[in-house]
Short mmCIF file of C-alpha atoms and ligand atoms in Angstrom, two decimals:
data_model
loop_
_atom_site.label_atom_id
_atom_site.label_comp_id
_atom_site.label_asym_id
_atom_site.label_seq_id
_atom_site.Cartn_x
_atom_site.Cartn_y
_atom_site.Cartn_z
CA MET A 15 46.26 114.62 -61.17
CA ALA A 16 45.73 115.79 -57.63
CA ILE A 17 46.01 113.01 -54.24
CA ILE A 18 43.81 113.80 -51.20
CA LYS A 19 43.65 112.00 -47.69
CA VAL A 20 40.42 111.89 -46.00
CA ASP A 21 40.24 110.34 -42.68
CA SER A 22 37.36 109.73 -40.05
CA SER A 23 37.08 113.81 -39.64
CA ASP A 24 35.91 114.24 -43.29
CA ASN A 25 33.15 111.33 -42.96
CA ALA A 26 30.43 113.19 -41.59
CA GLU A 27 28.08 113.02 -44.80
CA PHE A 28 29.46 109.02 -44.80
CA LEU A 29 27.80 108.73 -41.62
CA SER A 30 24.95 110.78 -42.31
CA ALA A 31 24.25 108.66 -45.73
CA THR A 32 24.76 105.29 -43.44
CA GLU A 33 21.99 106.39 -41.46
CA GLU A 34 19.83 107.08 -43.90
CA LEU A 35 20.57 104.19 -46.05
CA ARG A 36 19.84 102.65 -42.73
CA GLU A 37 16.52 103.88 -42.14
CA TYR A 38 15.70 102.99 -45.56
CA PHE A 39 16.63 98.93 -45.73
CA SER A 40 14.82 98.83 -42.39
CA ALA A 41 11.45 100.05 -44.59
CA LEU A 42 11.89 98.13 -46.89
CA SER A 43 12.54 94.74 -44.78
CA VAL A 44 9.68 95.12 -42.74
CA LYS A 45 7.42 95.98 -46.34
CA LYS A 46 8.32 92.31 -47.37
CA GLY A 47 8.43 90.40 -44.34
CA ARG A 48 11.80 89.78 -43.83
CA LYS A 49 15.77 90.25 -43.60
CA LEU A 50 17.15 91.62 -46.31
CA THR A 51 20.65 90.45 -47.70
CA TYR A 52 23.66 91.58 -49.70
CA ASN A 53 25.75 89.18 -52.01
CA VAL A 54 29.47 90.19 -53.14
CA LEU A 55 31.42 88.93 -56.20
CA THR A 56 34.99 89.62 -56.16
CA TYR A 57 37.06 89.31 -59.21
CA GLY A 58 40.90 90.27 -59.19
CA CYS A 59 43.47 90.51 -56.57
CA GLN A 60 43.93 90.68 -53.08
CA LEU A 61 43.67 94.21 -52.86
CA ASN A 62 40.18 94.20 -54.86
CA GLU A 63 39.83 91.55 -52.26
CA SER A 64 40.57 94.01 -49.45
CA ASP A 65 38.11 96.82 -50.71
CA SER A 66 35.12 94.22 -50.65
CA GLU A 67 36.12 93.58 -47.32
CA LYS A 68 35.49 96.90 -46.93
CA LEU A 69 32.41 97.35 -48.82
CA GLU A 70 30.78 94.13 -46.85
CA GLY A 71 31.38 96.05 -43.41
CA MET A 72 29.43 99.16 -45.06
CA LEU A 73 26.65 96.79 -46.42
CA THR A 74 26.56 95.13 -43.11
CA SER A 75 26.20 98.44 -41.18
CA PHE A 76 22.86 99.33 -43.93
CA GLY A 77 21.31 96.67 -41.63
CA LEU A 78 21.90 93.67 -44.44
CA GLU A 79 23.23 90.10 -44.03
CA ARG A 80 25.55 88.27 -46.06
CA VAL A 81 24.82 85.32 -48.28
CA GLN A 82 26.72 83.64 -50.36
CA GLY A 83 26.96 81.72 -53.52
CA LYS A 84 25.98 80.90 -57.16
CA ASP A 85 22.42 80.40 -55.94
CA GLU A 86 21.95 83.08 -53.90
CA LEU A 87 23.55 85.22 -56.65
CA THR A 88 20.25 86.93 -57.83
CA MET A 89 18.02 86.24 -54.97
CA ALA A 90 20.17 88.93 -52.83
CA ASP A 91 18.60 92.43 -52.31
CA VAL A 92 21.86 94.12 -53.25
CA ILE A 93 24.02 92.51 -55.51
CA LEU A 94 27.81 94.01 -55.50
CA MET A 95 30.12 92.68 -58.40
CA ASN A 96 33.68 94.33 -57.41
CA THR A 97 35.16 93.61 -61.00
CA CYS A 98 38.96 93.43 -62.30
CA SER A 99 40.46 94.17 -65.74
CA VAL A 100 43.98 93.18 -65.57
CA ARG A 101 42.93 90.41 -68.44
CA GLU A 102 40.69 89.98 -70.84
CA ASN A 103 38.75 86.86 -69.41
CA ALA A 104 38.44 88.76 -65.93
CA ASP A 105 36.01 91.67 -67.98
CA LYS A 106 33.99 88.36 -69.37
CA HIS A 107 32.93 88.02 -65.99
CA LEU A 108 30.92 90.85 -65.92
CA PHE A 109 28.72 91.00 -68.87
CA GLY A 110 28.28 87.11 -68.35
CA ASN A 111 26.71 87.91 -65.16
CA LEU A 112 25.15 91.27 -66.18
CA GLY A 113 22.70 89.35 -68.33
CA VAL A 114 21.75 86.65 -65.21
CA PHE A 115 20.84 90.00 -63.14
CA LYS A 116 18.16 91.05 -65.82
CA ASN A 117 16.12 87.93 -64.59
CA GLY A 118 16.42 89.47 -60.51
CA VAL A 119 15.51 93.09 -61.38
CA ARG A 120 12.18 91.75 -63.32
CA GLU A 121 11.03 89.39 -60.43
CA ASP A 122 12.14 92.25 -57.57
CA PRO A 123 12.35 95.97 -58.86
CA ASP A 124 13.60 96.61 -55.28
CA ARG A 125 16.79 94.62 -56.07
CA ILE A 126 19.70 96.73 -56.22
CA ILE A 127 22.61 96.08 -58.50
CA ILE A 128 26.36 97.28 -58.03
CA ILE A 129 28.97 97.42 -60.23
CA CYS A 130 32.44 98.82 -59.02
CA GLY A 131 36.25 97.67 -59.23
CA CYS A 132 39.23 98.32 -62.23
CA MET A 133 36.98 97.51 -64.73
CA MET A 134 35.14 100.81 -64.05
CA LYS A 135 38.01 103.12 -64.90
CA VAL A 136 38.22 101.86 -68.80
CA PRO A 137 35.45 103.86 -70.10
CA GLU A 138 34.11 101.35 -73.00
CA ASN A 139 33.25 99.36 -70.40
CA VAL A 140 31.00 101.97 -68.49
CA GLU A 141 29.52 103.43 -71.41
CA LYS A 142 28.30 99.58 -72.45
CA ILE A 143 26.50 99.60 -68.95
CA ARG A 144 25.21 102.93 -69.87
CA LYS A 145 23.53 101.80 -72.84
CA SER A 146 22.69 98.24 -72.61
CA TYR A 147 21.99 97.20 -68.79
CA PRO A 148 19.87 99.82 -67.68
CA TYR A 149 18.85 97.91 -64.38
CA VAL A 150 22.44 98.49 -63.23
CA ASP A 151 21.55 101.27 -60.13
CA LEU A 152 25.29 102.21 -58.94
CA VAL A 153 28.98 102.04 -60.88
CA PHE A 154 31.54 103.32 -58.99
CA ASP A 155 35.45 102.98 -59.39
CA PRO A 156 38.38 102.12 -56.69
CA GLN A 157 38.98 105.84 -55.97
CA GLN A 158 35.55 105.88 -54.78
CA ILE A 159 34.93 103.77 -52.33
CA HIS A 160 35.10 106.22 -49.18
CA ARG A 161 31.98 107.59 -50.74
CA PHE A 162 29.78 104.28 -51.65
CA PRO A 163 27.10 105.02 -48.25
CA ILE A 164 26.59 108.98 -50.65
CA LEU A 165 26.66 107.33 -53.78
CA LEU A 166 24.38 104.51 -52.93
CA ARG A 167 22.15 107.05 -51.00
CA ASP A 168 22.10 109.58 -54.11
CA SER A 169 21.10 106.68 -55.93
CA ILE A 170 18.24 105.31 -54.10
CA ARG A 171 16.78 108.45 -53.59
CA ASN A 172 16.60 109.78 -57.71
CA SER A 173 15.74 106.24 -58.47
CA SER A 174 17.81 106.21 -61.31
CA GLN A 175 21.55 104.81 -62.42
CA LEU A 176 24.55 106.69 -61.34
CA ILE A 177 27.85 106.52 -62.77
CA ASN A 178 30.71 108.22 -60.65
CA ILE A 179 33.88 107.55 -62.45
CA GLY A 180 36.38 110.47 -60.48
CA SER A 181 39.40 111.58 -61.27
CA ILE A 182 41.15 112.51 -58.23
CA ASP A 183 43.18 109.26 -56.44
CA TYR A 184 42.03 109.80 -52.40
CA ILE A 185 43.77 107.36 -49.94
CA ALA A 186 41.23 107.04 -47.69
CA ASP A 187 42.62 105.56 -44.26
CA ASP A 188 41.44 102.27 -42.96
CA ASP A 189 40.12 103.92 -39.96
CA TYR A 190 37.11 105.31 -41.65
CA PHE A 191 36.07 101.85 -42.61
CA THR A 192 34.00 99.24 -40.44
CA ILE A 193 36.00 96.06 -42.26
CA SER A 194 34.13 92.74 -42.45
CA ARG A 195 37.38 90.86 -42.36
CA LEU A 196 36.26 87.79 -44.64
CA ARG A 197 39.04 85.30 -42.95
CA LYS A 198 39.07 84.20 -39.41
CA PHE A 199 43.14 84.31 -38.97
CA ARG A 200 44.32 86.46 -41.81
CA ALA A 201 43.74 90.31 -42.01
CA LEU A 202 44.42 91.66 -45.48
CA VAL A 203 46.35 95.26 -44.46
CA PRO A 204 46.84 97.42 -47.92
CA ILE A 205 49.88 99.66 -46.90
CA MET A 206 49.76 101.83 -50.11
CA TYR A 207 47.21 101.93 -53.50
CA GLY A 208 48.12 102.65 -56.87
CA CYS A 209 51.01 102.15 -59.25
CA ASN A 210 53.56 104.67 -60.62
CA ASN A 211 55.29 101.89 -62.64
CA PHE A 212 53.30 102.10 -66.15
CA CYS A 213 54.85 98.58 -67.22
CA THR A 214 53.51 98.73 -70.98
CA TYR A 215 50.78 95.96 -70.77
CA CYS A 216 49.12 97.10 -67.35
CA ILE A 217 45.78 98.07 -66.63
CA VAL A 218 46.52 99.45 -62.81
CA PRO A 219 47.83 102.13 -62.67
CA TYR A 220 45.04 103.61 -64.98
CA ALA A 221 42.57 101.63 -62.60
CA ARG A 222 44.09 102.59 -59.05
CA GLY A 223 45.44 105.55 -59.69
CA ARG A 224 48.94 107.10 -58.46
CA GLU A 225 51.28 105.56 -55.84
CA ARG A 226 50.50 106.97 -52.42
CA SER A 227 51.58 105.11 -49.03
CA ARG A 228 49.28 105.29 -45.68
CA ASP A 229 50.67 106.58 -42.97
CA PHE A 230 53.46 104.40 -40.86
CA GLY A 231 51.73 105.21 -37.61
CA LYS A 232 48.56 104.80 -38.91
CA ILE A 233 49.37 100.96 -40.42
CA VAL A 234 51.51 100.37 -36.84
CA SER A 235 48.02 100.83 -35.10
CA GLU A 236 46.07 98.61 -36.96
CA LEU A 237 48.39 96.29 -36.91
CA GLU A 238 48.39 96.32 -33.13
CA THR A 239 44.26 96.42 -33.25
CA LEU A 240 44.39 93.48 -35.14
CA LYS A 241 46.69 91.10 -32.63
CA GLU A 242 44.29 92.22 -30.06
CA GLN A 243 41.49 90.32 -32.11
CA GLY A 244 43.35 87.69 -32.19
CA TYR A 245 44.81 87.32 -35.85
CA LYS A 246 47.30 84.95 -36.46
CA GLU A 247 48.75 86.11 -40.11
CA VAL A 248 48.60 89.87 -41.59
CA MET A 249 48.81 90.34 -45.29
CA LEU A 250 50.87 93.57 -46.22
CA LEU A 251 49.42 94.59 -49.63
CA GLY A 252 50.34 96.62 -52.22
CA GLN A 253 51.06 96.65 -56.21
CA ASN A 254 54.66 97.41 -55.28
CA VAL A 255 55.30 97.45 -51.50
CA ASN A 256 59.09 97.40 -51.79
CA SER A 257 58.42 101.25 -52.89
CA TYR A 258 56.53 102.00 -49.54
CA GLY A 259 57.37 105.79 -48.32
CA LEU A 260 59.17 106.58 -51.46
CA ASN A 261 56.28 109.29 -52.32
CA ASN A 262 56.19 110.79 -48.63
CA GLU A 263 58.03 112.27 -45.81
CA GLU A 264 57.97 110.24 -43.19
CA GLY A 265 61.33 108.79 -43.85
CA LYS A 266 59.68 105.12 -43.54
CA THR A 267 60.65 102.37 -46.03
CA PHE A 268 59.03 98.95 -46.36
CA LYS A 269 61.25 97.52 -43.98
CA ASP A 270 60.10 99.69 -41.20
CA VAL A 271 56.39 98.25 -41.74
CA LEU A 272 57.95 94.76 -42.63
CA ALA A 273 60.08 95.17 -39.17
CA ALA A 274 56.92 96.81 -37.00
CA ALA A 275 54.47 93.90 -38.43
CA SER A 276 57.23 91.15 -36.88
CA ASP A 277 58.02 92.61 -33.84
CA ILE A 278 53.82 93.16 -32.97
CA GLY A 279 54.55 89.60 -32.56
CA PHE A 280 51.75 87.59 -35.80
CA ASN A 281 52.72 84.18 -36.38
CA ARG A 282 53.13 85.06 -39.62
CA VAL A 283 53.57 88.23 -41.81
CA ARG A 284 52.85 88.13 -45.47
CA PHE A 285 53.52 90.51 -47.91
CA MET A 286 52.46 90.60 -52.06
CA SER A 287 53.91 92.34 -54.18
CA SER A 288 57.66 92.96 -54.86
CA HIS A 289 59.09 95.01 -57.67
CA PRO A 290 62.76 93.87 -58.28
CA LYS A 291 64.11 97.72 -59.12
CA ASP A 292 62.67 98.42 -55.67
CA LEU A 293 63.49 95.32 -53.34
CA SER A 294 65.85 95.72 -50.67
CA ASP A 295 69.08 93.37 -49.74
CA GLU A 296 68.09 95.06 -45.97
CA VAL A 297 64.14 93.22 -46.94
CA ILE A 298 65.86 89.84 -47.74
CA ASP A 299 68.04 89.87 -44.53
CA LEU A 300 65.10 90.82 -42.46
CA MET A 301 63.40 88.08 -44.02
CA ALA A 302 66.23 85.65 -43.35
CA ASP A 303 66.06 86.72 -39.64
CA ARG A 304 63.26 86.46 -38.40
CA ASP A 305 61.28 83.60 -37.65
CA ASN A 306 57.98 85.31 -38.06
CA ILE A 307 58.46 86.80 -41.57
CA GLU A 308 57.06 83.85 -43.88
CA LYS A 309 60.36 82.68 -46.29
CA HIS A 310 58.42 83.43 -49.49
CA LEU A 311 58.93 86.04 -52.06
CA HIS A 312 56.92 86.71 -54.97
CA LEU A 313 59.16 88.37 -57.37
CA ALA A 314 57.26 89.14 -61.13
CA MET A 315 59.81 88.55 -63.47
CA GLN A 316 57.61 89.15 -66.98
CA SER A 317 59.72 87.98 -69.05
CA GLY A 318 63.69 86.40 -69.31
CA SER A 319 64.61 88.62 -72.01
CA ASN A 320 66.10 92.24 -71.47
CA ARG A 321 65.01 93.32 -75.14
CA ILE A 322 61.07 92.38 -74.23
CA LEU A 323 61.75 93.80 -70.44
CA LYS A 324 62.95 97.14 -71.70
CA LEU A 325 59.63 97.29 -74.02
CA MET A 326 57.61 96.08 -70.95
CA ASN A 327 59.42 99.02 -69.37
CA ARG A 328 60.54 96.72 -66.87
CA PRO A 329 63.63 98.54 -65.42
CA TYR A 330 65.95 95.47 -64.32
CA THR A 331 67.69 93.45 -66.66
CA ILE A 332 67.43 89.62 -66.31
CA GLU A 333 70.81 89.56 -64.85
CA GLN A 334 69.96 91.99 -62.18
CA PHE A 335 66.41 89.53 -61.59
CA LEU A 336 68.65 86.27 -60.92
CA ASP A 337 71.50 88.29 -58.71
CA ILE A 338 68.11 88.69 -56.19
CA ALA A 339 67.08 85.51 -57.07
CA TYR A 340 70.10 83.78 -56.22
CA LYS A 341 70.93 86.14 -53.29
CA PHE A 342 67.23 85.37 -52.10
CA ARG A 343 67.88 81.64 -52.50
CA SER A 344 71.45 81.74 -50.01
CA ARG A 345 70.19 83.98 -47.26
CA VAL A 346 66.41 82.96 -46.76
CA LYS A 347 66.76 79.04 -45.49
CA GLU A 348 64.11 77.47 -47.58
CA GLY A 349 62.58 79.68 -48.84
CA SER A 350 60.26 79.68 -52.21
CA LEU A 351 60.36 82.16 -54.61
CA THR A 352 57.72 82.69 -56.88
CA THR A 353 56.82 84.77 -60.10
CA ASP A 354 54.95 86.11 -62.46
CA ILE A 355 55.37 85.47 -66.26
CA ILE A 356 53.96 86.66 -69.26
CA VAL A 357 54.03 84.82 -72.24
CA GLY A 358 53.44 86.18 -75.98
CA PHE A 359 54.40 90.18 -75.29
CA PRO A 360 53.72 91.98 -78.75
CA GLY A 361 57.31 91.21 -80.48
CA GLU A 362 58.36 88.72 -78.35
CA THR A 363 60.57 86.55 -80.38
CA GLU A 364 61.42 82.42 -80.29
CA GLU A 365 64.95 83.32 -78.64
CA ASP A 366 63.37 85.77 -76.31
CA PHE A 367 61.17 82.90 -75.58
CA GLU A 368 63.87 80.64 -74.79
CA GLN A 369 65.89 83.22 -72.28
CA THR A 370 62.62 83.08 -70.51
CA LEU A 371 62.47 79.50 -70.36
CA ASP A 372 66.30 79.57 -69.55
CA ALA A 373 65.83 82.04 -66.61
CA VAL A 374 62.96 79.54 -65.26
CA ARG A 375 65.39 77.06 -65.02
CA LYS A 376 68.35 79.20 -63.33
CA ALA A 377 65.83 80.95 -61.18
CA GLY A 378 63.70 77.54 -59.89
CA PHE A 379 61.02 78.91 -59.55
CA ASP A 380 59.05 77.12 -56.60
CA ALA A 381 55.81 78.10 -58.10
CA ALA A 382 54.54 80.72 -60.83
CA PHE A 383 51.81 82.35 -62.60
CA THR A 384 52.06 81.80 -65.91
CA PHE A 385 49.94 84.71 -68.35
CA GLN A 386 49.42 84.95 -72.17
CA TYR A 387 49.50 88.43 -73.49
CA SER A 388 46.45 90.43 -73.22
CA PRO A 389 46.28 93.58 -74.96
CA ARG A 390 44.15 95.77 -72.45
CA PRO A 391 43.01 99.04 -73.83
CA GLY A 392 44.72 102.07 -73.06
CA THR A 393 47.89 100.50 -72.54
CA LYS A 394 50.56 101.27 -74.56
CA ALA A 395 51.57 97.60 -75.64
CA ALA A 396 47.74 97.34 -76.87
CA SER A 397 49.39 99.60 -79.57
CA PHE A 398 51.91 97.79 -80.26
CA ASP A 399 52.27 96.93 -84.11
CA ASP A 400 53.96 93.30 -83.86
CA GLN A 401 51.49 91.08 -81.71
CA VAL A 402 51.80 87.61 -81.74
CA PRO A 403 49.35 85.16 -83.11
CA LYS A 404 47.20 83.16 -80.89
CA ASP A 405 48.52 80.08 -82.12
CA ILE A 406 51.85 80.64 -81.11
CA VAL A 407 51.63 82.45 -77.58
CA SER A 408 49.52 79.33 -76.89
CA ALA A 409 52.25 76.90 -77.71
CA ARG A 410 54.63 78.76 -75.99
CA PHE A 411 52.94 79.04 -73.26
CA ASP A 412 52.49 75.04 -73.13
CA ARG A 413 56.13 74.82 -73.13
CA LEU A 414 56.12 77.12 -69.85
CA LEU A 415 53.59 75.59 -68.18
CA LYS A 416 55.16 72.36 -68.43
CA LEU A 417 58.93 73.21 -67.16
CA GLN A 418 57.21 75.10 -64.62
CA ASN A 419 55.00 72.47 -63.20
CA ASP A 420 57.85 70.12 -63.06
CA LEU A 421 60.06 72.52 -61.26
CA ALA A 422 56.79 73.22 -58.60
CA TYR A 423 57.00 69.09 -58.50
CA LYS A 424 60.18 69.15 -57.34
CA SER A 425 60.17 72.06 -55.19
CA ASN A 426 57.25 69.97 -53.51
CA GLU A 427 59.11 66.68 -53.92
CA ALA A 428 62.33 68.29 -51.53
CA ARG A 429 59.54 68.57 -48.70
CA VAL A 430 58.49 65.26 -48.27
CA GLY A 431 59.69 62.96 -45.12
CA ARG A 432 60.10 66.35 -43.73
CA SER A 433 58.09 68.31 -40.70
CA TYR A 434 56.90 71.67 -40.60
CA GLU A 435 54.55 74.02 -38.86
CA VAL A 436 51.13 75.18 -40.64
CA LEU A 437 48.79 77.64 -40.29
CA ILE A 438 45.29 75.39 -41.12
CA GLU A 439 42.84 77.53 -43.52
CA GLY A 440 39.87 74.96 -42.89
CA ILE A 441 38.57 71.87 -44.67
CA SER A 442 40.34 70.94 -48.10
CA LYS A 443 38.64 70.48 -51.24
CA ALA A 444 40.98 66.85 -51.39
CA GLY A 445 38.23 64.92 -49.71
CA ALA A 446 36.49 63.98 -46.65
CA GLY A 447 38.95 64.23 -43.37
CA THR A 448 41.36 66.49 -45.16
CA TYR A 449 42.61 69.93 -44.23
CA THR A 450 44.19 72.58 -46.41
CA ALA A 451 47.25 74.48 -44.57
CA ARG A 452 50.02 76.68 -45.86
CA THR A 453 53.67 76.32 -44.22
CA LEU A 454 55.73 79.29 -43.94
CA SER A 455 57.15 79.44 -47.16
CA ASN A 456 54.13 79.29 -48.48
CA HIS A 457 53.73 75.90 -49.72
CA LEU A 458 50.05 74.24 -50.04
CA VAL A 459 49.51 71.04 -48.35
CA ASN A 460 47.05 68.57 -47.67
CA PHE A 461 46.23 66.69 -44.23
CA THR A 462 44.74 64.43 -42.45
CA ILE A 463 44.35 64.01 -38.22
CA PRO A 464 44.94 60.49 -36.66
CA GLU A 465 41.99 59.83 -34.68
CA ASP A 466 44.10 59.75 -31.18
CA ILE A 467 44.21 63.77 -31.91
CA LEU A 468 41.21 64.76 -33.28
CA PRO A 469 38.44 61.76 -32.92
CA LYS A 470 36.54 61.37 -36.08
CA GLY A 471 33.43 63.05 -36.37
CA CYS A 472 34.81 65.72 -34.82
CA LEU A 473 33.68 68.96 -36.65
CA GLU A 474 36.35 70.73 -34.27
CA ASP A 475 36.68 74.53 -36.43
CA LEU A 476 40.28 74.49 -37.07
CA GLU A 477 41.14 77.55 -39.15
CA GLY A 478 43.29 79.45 -37.57
CA ARG A 479 45.08 76.95 -36.11
CA LEU A 480 48.75 75.79 -35.67
CA GLY A 481 49.81 72.43 -36.11
CA ILE A 482 52.70 70.01 -37.49
CA VAL A 483 52.54 68.16 -40.22
CA LYS A 484 54.78 65.50 -41.54
CA ILE A 485 54.87 65.62 -45.14
CA GLU A 486 54.55 62.07 -46.86
CA ARG A 487 53.78 62.87 -50.88
CA ALA A 488 54.24 65.36 -53.60
CA ARG A 489 51.79 66.77 -56.03
CA PRO A 490 52.18 68.97 -58.89
CA TYR A 491 50.44 72.00 -57.14
CA SER A 492 50.32 70.84 -52.97
CA ILE A 493 52.02 68.58 -50.63
CA ASP A 494 50.28 66.01 -48.33
CA GLY A 495 50.80 65.09 -45.14
CA VAL A 496 49.84 63.85 -41.67
CA LEU A 497 49.28 66.03 -38.45
CA GLU A 498 51.78 65.41 -35.63
CA ARG A 499 50.18 67.24 -33.36
CA PHE A 500 48.87 71.10 -32.67
CA SER A 501 51.92 73.27 -31.66
CA ASP A 502 49.83 76.03 -30.77
CA VAL A 503 48.43 75.08 -27.23
N1 LIG B 226 52.37 94.53 -59.36
C1 LIG B 226 52.50 93.48 -59.56
C2 LIG B 226 54.03 93.17 -59.75
O1 LIG B 226 54.57 94.21 -60.95
O2 LIG B 226 54.15 92.21 -59.72
C3 LIG B 226 51.58 92.55 -60.60
C4 LIG B 226 50.75 92.95 -60.39
S1 LIG B 226 49.40 92.23 -61.56
C5 LIG B 226 48.01 92.61 -61.00
C6 LIG B 226 49.47 90.11 -61.70
C7 LIG B 226 50.54 90.31 -62.81
O3 LIG B 226 49.15 90.03 -63.85
C8 LIG B 226 51.41 90.85 -63.75
O4 LIG B 226 52.26 90.26 -62.63
C9 LIG B 226 51.55 90.61 -64.75
O5 LIG B 226 52.19 89.18 -65.00
C10 LIG B 226 49.88 89.84 -65.34
N2 LIG B 226 49.43 91.05 -66.12
C11 LIG B 226 49.23 92.30 -66.17
N3 LIG B 226 48.56 92.66 -67.37
C12 LIG B 226 48.55 91.66 -68.13
C13 LIG B 226 48.23 91.71 -69.56
N4 LIG B 226 48.28 92.64 -70.06
N5 LIG B 226 48.57 90.52 -70.05
C14 LIG B 226 48.67 89.77 -69.30
N6 LIG B 226 49.39 89.30 -68.06
C15 LIG B 226 48.77 90.37 -67.16
FE1 LIG B 227 51.00 96.85 -63.28
FE2 LIG B 227 53.59 97.05 -63.14
FE3 LIG B 227 52.44 98.09 -61.62
FE4 LIG B 227 52.73 95.57 -61.25
S1 LIG B 227 54.56 97.02 -61.20
S2 LIG B 227 50.44 96.81 -61.12
S3 LIG B 227 52.63 95.00 -63.37
S4 LIG B 227 52.31 98.80 -63.62
FE1 LIG B 228 42.76 93.68 -61.24
FE2 LIG B 228 42.63 95.84 -60.49
FE3 LIG B 228 43.89 93.58 -58.89
S1 LIG B 228 42.71 95.25 -62.50
S2 LIG B 228 44.53 92.30 -60.28
S3 LIG B 228 41.76 94.06 -59.35
S4 LIG B 228 44.46 96.06 -59.28
#
């Protein structure tokens, strides 16, 4: 499959389509006598969130205003769903919502419905939309994002459903887009796209195409701009950040990107995800040595059984995985190690599952995303014979969850009585007067602020501020504390 690079010198048509859309929506706004709005619904991982930030930037450049929330779901003039296909549950959101959109389109035929994201790389889904949802205006896949204005313009010009699913892996550099960053303090920065690993259960390589790394210089200049704009945290993104640069000739590795982000001087540099086969000792050393690189490693284990890892096409043994875990623990002080685990992969026996429990105990994960295996159409494992019955998967899943919850609680409990610097994310769902934040090790903290620091009723926006919090209590998924002082003034 071809990989084609496009950069801002290629975007003349993009700009002319943007201009045409601005004129179209401006005329429509005059006709309706009000401002026009868009609503973007995003499912899936941070890479999808990052794509949505680009799409929102484009929608804003057409002159539309953002609205959010379920109530506005069918009310916005342009509704875009950025879908995820990683597990079956993710698929359900789309077809549930599409039924709801129908009424919205009946009320206002000018309303535009757009579907994109990883689900659109599964031919059955696209076929279903073509057959059963004629009021969907535009369908495109994650590799077509840099063509969004052109596709939307064409669908409006022809007043017909436009389906555009390509077979070329583009790398459109981020200087191509105006990005509407959704958080004030954290900027998402993809450093690479796609995946070459073809784990046998996973849809991502089919949905996102082959691995392609962004140019090192372009990443660095984006990071410098973000620093100038006042972002305190950057999150370097990729399905497998540790293989950054392996497929281009610049000779730069992930360690170089991480060191550059750290040198630029953000308060925090985070990254997701790492693959055990590519994580280097140099990266662990850098995490240990730099104060502004998060002390958190997310390293997907998937299974504790070597037999299952092989069937999954995960090229490491559980012994190698645990070696990395121990190295991280011994090198990175108060580091937090998190993981992904799949339960009920085809052929998983009770013995395989026991090995997973054993590995979880040995690694002592601070937190884990645990998943029941979900067969994805088109992946190798979906055609494996010995699929595990649902009731067995579900019973194993509960046992794993219980063990992991105990470990997470222990990890949280170990923080009680200490003070940590946290980056404040906003008001907490935990209740009035409580804020939410994260430590450098990515522990979720809910905290209150004494009145002598911030008088009651003072609704100062604290998102992005740094403070020192004394931890007083552990919960299974978070730790609670009290702010001692702000640390950024
Ligand atoms: N690239 C990342 C890595 O390898 O660490 C993983 C990204 S994937 C979007 C997130 C997680 O979803 C995977 O680590 C895996 O545990 C889970 N996952 C992927 N496909 C799955 C499937 N078919 N059924 C259940 N869980 C799945
Ligand atoms: Fe999926 Fe494996 Fe690629 Fe992660 S490394 S995105 S699990 S194929
Ligand atoms: Fe989902 Fe695609 Fe991410 S399948 S998890 S949105 S790469």
